[in-house]
């Protein structure tokens, strides 16, 4: 079953604009991670935020986590055509490092 | 590149057959997890192996089984293939089983069951 739900399902923007994707989840978590997937291939880890953190930055990425609302957001600033991909949030709630993924947001960045 | 490889890249099988998918983890990574990703969906956890023992399992039937070897390679075996088994199968390796360890994903094997 899917734990997280990303919103929107699809997002289309122009290069240079910011892209915001949201994730909601159902149960308590140890951490939440964001991944990128290009054209149905392997997943690339973007950023991990622990349950006791509220905000984290990595390059053009900014992630926020609100555990009271069980939600997270991923902001990509100054987007590029190369950012075109599917983005997934994944939650880690167990004692071992298994991840529960949402259905993803498809991001299309047009030149 | 994550340093995790999978073979084959694509595979076509017919219903009822058996299939073995292979994964080579990063050297030193003791944990490997397998995920199934149906078209348009997020990956779903199948099972995890830690030091050659199954360490956890998702909601998949026993016809999905696995092996992990001392040389950081692993296998996913699926018996009695069904049409719904058509999916991208991903393996991910991590250093240890602690939840904060980053998982490194391979490029996946796309399985089509006819």
Coordinates of C-alpha atoms in Angstrom, one line a residue:
Chain A
X1 CA 0.0 0.0 0.0
X2 CA 1.1 3.6 -0.6
X3 CA 1.9 5.6 2.5
X4 CA 2.6 9.0 0.9
X5 CA 0.4 10.9 -1.5
X6 CA 2.1 13.5 -3.7
X7 CA 0.3 16.6 -5.0
X8 CA 0.0 17.6 -7.7
X9 CA 0.1 14.4 -9.8
X10 CA 1.6 16.4 -12.7
X11 CA 3.2 19.9 -12.9
X12 CA 4.2 21.8 -16.0
X13 CA 6.4 24.9 -15.7
X14 CA 8.9 27.1 -17.7
X15 CA 12.6 27.1 -17.1
X16 CA 13.5 29.5 -14.4
X17 CA 10.3 29.1 -12.5
X18 CA 10.1 27.4 -9.1
X19 CA 8.4 24.0 -8.7
X20 CA 6.6 23.0 -5.5
X21 CA 5.5 19.5 -4.8
X22 CA 3.7 18.3 -1.7
X23 CA 3.5 15.0 0.1
X24 CA 1.2 13.8 2.8
X25 CA 1.6 10.6 4.8
X26 CA -0.4 8.6 7.3
X27 CA 1.7 7.2 10.1
X28 CA 4.5 8.4 12.4
X29 CA 7.9 8.4 10.7
X30 CA 11.6 8.4 11.5
X31 CA 12.5 10.3 8.4
X32 CA 11.1 11.3 5.0
X33 CA 13.1 11.2 1.8
X34 CA 12.6 12.6 -1.7
X35 CA 13.7 10.8 -4.8
X36 CA 13.9 11.6 -8.5
X37 CA 13.2 9.1 -11.3
X38 CA 14.0 9.8 -15.0
X39 CA 12.0 7.9 -17.6
X40 CA 11.1 4.9 -15.5
X41 CA 14.6 4.1 -14.6
X42 CA 16.4 4.0 -11.2
X43 CA 15.7 6.3 -8.4
X44 CA 18.1 9.0 -7.4
X45 CA 18.2 10.1 -3.7
X46 CA 17.7 13.9 -3.4
X47 CA 17.4 14.7 0.3
X48 CA 16.5 13.2 3.6
X49 CA 14.8 15.1 6.4
X50 CA 14.6 13.6 9.9
X51 CA 11.4 13.7 12.0
X52 CA 13.0 16.3 14.4
X53 CA 13.9 18.6 11.6
X54 CA 11.6 21.2 10.0
X55 CA 13.5 22.4 7.0
X56 CA 16.5 21.4 5.0
X57 CA 18.4 22.8 2.0
X58 CA 20.5 21.2 -0.6
X59 CA 21.6 23.3 -3.6
X60 CA 18.4 24.4 -5.4
X61 CA 16.3 22.1 -3.2
X62 CA 14.4 23.1 -0.1
X63 CA 12.4 20.5 1.9
X64 CA 10.1 21.2 4.8
X65 CA 8.5 18.8 7.1
X66 CA 5.4 19.3 9.3
X67 CA 4.9 16.2 11.5
X68 CA 1.8 17.6 13.1
X69 CA 0.1 17.8 9.7
X70 CA 2.0 14.7 8.4
X71 CA 3.1 16.6 5.3
X72 CA 6.2 17.6 3.5
X73 CA 7.0 19.9 0.6
X74 CA 9.8 19.9 -2.0
X75 CA 10.7 23.2 -3.6
X76 CA 13.0 23.3 -6.6
X77 CA 14.1 26.8 -7.4
X78 CA 15.2 28.2 -10.7
X79 CA 14.1 25.0 -12.5
X80 CA 15.9 23.7 -15.6
X81 CA 14.8 21.4 -18.4
X82 CA 17.1 18.7 -16.9
X83 CA 14.8 18.7 -13.8
X84 CA 12.1 17.0 -15.9
X85 CA 11.4 13.8 -14.0
X86 CA 9.1 12.1 -11.6
X87 CA 9.5 13.0 -8.0
X88 CA 8.6 10.7 -5.1
X89 CA 8.4 11.1 -1.4
X90 CA 9.2 8.1 0.7
X91 CA 8.7 7.6 4.4
X92 CA 10.7 5.4 6.8
X93 CA 8.7 4.3 9.7
X94 CA 10.2 0.9 10.6
X95 CA 13.2 -0.3 12.5
X96 CA 14.9 -1.3 9.3
X97 CA 15.5 0.9 6.4
X98 CA 12.5 0.1 4.2
X99 CA 10.8 2.9 2.4
X100 CA 7.1 3.4 1.6
X101 CA 6.7 5.5 -1.5
X102 CA 3.9 7.7 -2.8
X103 CA 2.7 7.7 -6.4
X104 CA 4.9 10.6 -7.4
X105 CA 4.6 13.9 -9.1
X106 CA 5.5 14.2 -12.8
X107 CA 7.4 17.5 -13.4
X108 CA 7.8 18.8 -16.9
X109 CA 10.1 21.8 -17.3
X110 CA 9.9 23.5 -20.7
X111 CA 12.8 25.5 -22.2
Chain B
X1 CA 25.8 6.5 -11.0
X2 CA 25.0 4.8 -7.7
X3 CA 27.3 1.9 -8.1
X4 CA 24.4 -0.6 -8.0
X5 CA 23.9 -2.7 -11.1
X6 CA 21.0 -4.9 -12.2
X7 CA 20.6 -7.5 -14.9
X8 CA 19.0 -8.0 -17.2
X9 CA 17.7 -4.6 -18.3
X10 CA 14.6 -6.0 -19.9
X11 CA 13.0 -9.4 -19.8
X12 CA 9.9 -11.0 -21.4
X13 CA 8.3 -14.1 -19.9
X14 CA 5.0 -15.9 -20.2
X15 CA 2.5 -16.6 -17.5
X16 CA 3.4 -19.5 -15.3
X17 CA 7.2 -19.3 -15.9
X18 CA 9.8 -18.5 -13.4
X19 CA 12.3 -15.6 -13.4
X20 CA 15.5 -14.7 -11.6
X21 CA 16.6 -11.0 -11.5
X22 CA 20.1 -10.1 -10.3
X23 CA 21.5 -7.1 -8.4
X24 CA 25.1 -6.2 -7.5
X25 CA 25.3 -3.9 -4.5
X26 CA 27.9 -1.4 -3.6
X27 CA 30.9 -3.0 -2.0
X28 CA 30.5 -3.0 1.8
X29 CA 26.8 -2.6 1.7
X30 CA 25.3 -5.3 3.9
X31 CA 21.6 -4.5 3.2
X32 CA 19.7 -5.0 0.0
X33 CA 16.0 -4.2 -0.5
X34 CA 13.8 -5.1 -3.5
X35 CA 10.9 -3.0 -4.8
X36 CA 8.3 -3.5 -7.5
X37 CA 7.1 -0.5 -9.4
X38 CA 4.0 -0.9 -11.6
X39 CA 3.5 1.6 -14.4
X40 CA 2.4 4.9 -13.0
X41 CA 2.9 3.9 -9.4
X42 CA 5.5 4.4 -6.8
X43 CA 7.8 1.5 -5.8
X44 CA 6.4 -1.0 -3.4
X45 CA 8.6 -2.8 -0.9
X46 CA 9.0 -6.6 -1.6
X47 CA 11.6 -7.7 1.0
X48 CA 14.9 -6.8 2.5
X49 CA 18.0 -8.9 3.2
X50 CA 20.7 -8.2 5.7
X51 CA 23.8 -10.3 5.9
X52 CA 22.2 -13.0 3.8
X53 CA 19.0 -13.3 5.9
X54 CA 15.6 -12.0 5.1
X55 CA 15.1 -9.1 7.4
X56 CA 11.6 -7.9 6.5
X57 CA 8.9 -8.5 3.9
X58 CA 6.1 -6.4 2.4
X59 CA 2.7 -7.6 1.2
X60 CA 3.9 -10.1 -1.4
X61 CA 3.2 -13.8 -1.7
X62 CA 5.7 -16.5 -1.0
X63 CA 6.3 -17.1 -4.8
X64 CA 8.5 -14.0 -4.5
X65 CA 11.7 -15.1 -2.9
X66 CA 15.3 -13.9 -2.6
X67 CA 18.9 -14.6 -1.9
X68 CA 21.8 -12.5 -0.8
X69 CA 25.4 -13.7 -1.3
X70 CA 28.6 -12.8 0.6
X71 CA 30.0 -11.0 -2.5
X72 CA 27.3 -8.3 -2.3
X73 CA 25.2 -9.8 -5.1
X74 CA 21.6 -10.8 -4.6
X75 CA 18.7 -12.3 -6.5
X76 CA 15.0 -11.9 -6.7
X77 CA 13.1 -15.0 -7.8
X78 CA 9.5 -15.1 -8.9
X79 CA 7.7 -18.3 -9.5
X80 CA 4.4 -19.0 -11.4
X81 CA 4.5 -15.6 -13.1
X82 CA 1.2 -13.7 -13.4
X83 CA 0.3 -10.9 -15.8
X84 CA 0.2 -8.4 -12.8
X85 CA 3.9 -9.2 -12.1
X86 CA 4.7 -7.0 -15.1
X87 CA 6.6 -4.1 -13.6
X88 CA 10.0 -2.4 -13.0
X89 CA 11.9 -4.3 -10.3
X90 CA 14.4 -2.2 -8.4
X91 CA 17.0 -3.2 -5.9
X92 CA 18.6 -0.8 -3.4
X93 CA 21.6 -1.3 -1.2
X94 CA 22.6 0.5 2.0
X95 CA 25.4 0.3 4.4
X96 CA 23.4 -1.0 7.3
X97 CA 19.8 -1.5 8.3
X98 CA 19.4 1.7 10.4
X99 CA 16.7 3.9 9.0
X100 CA 18.9 6.9 8.4
X101 CA 21.1 5.1 6.0
X102 CA 20.8 6.3 2.4
X103 CA 19.6 3.7 -0.1
X104 CA 21.3 3.5 -3.4
X105 CA 19.1 2.2 -6.2
X106 CA 20.0 0.3 -9.3
X107 CA 18.6 1.2 -12.8
X108 CA 16.0 -1.6 -12.6
X109 CA 14.9 -4.6 -14.6
X110 CA 11.7 -4.2 -16.6
X111 CA 9.8 -7.5 -16.6
X112 CA 6.9 -8.1 -19.0
X113 CA 4.7 -11.1 -18.5
X114 CA 2.6 -12.1 -21.5

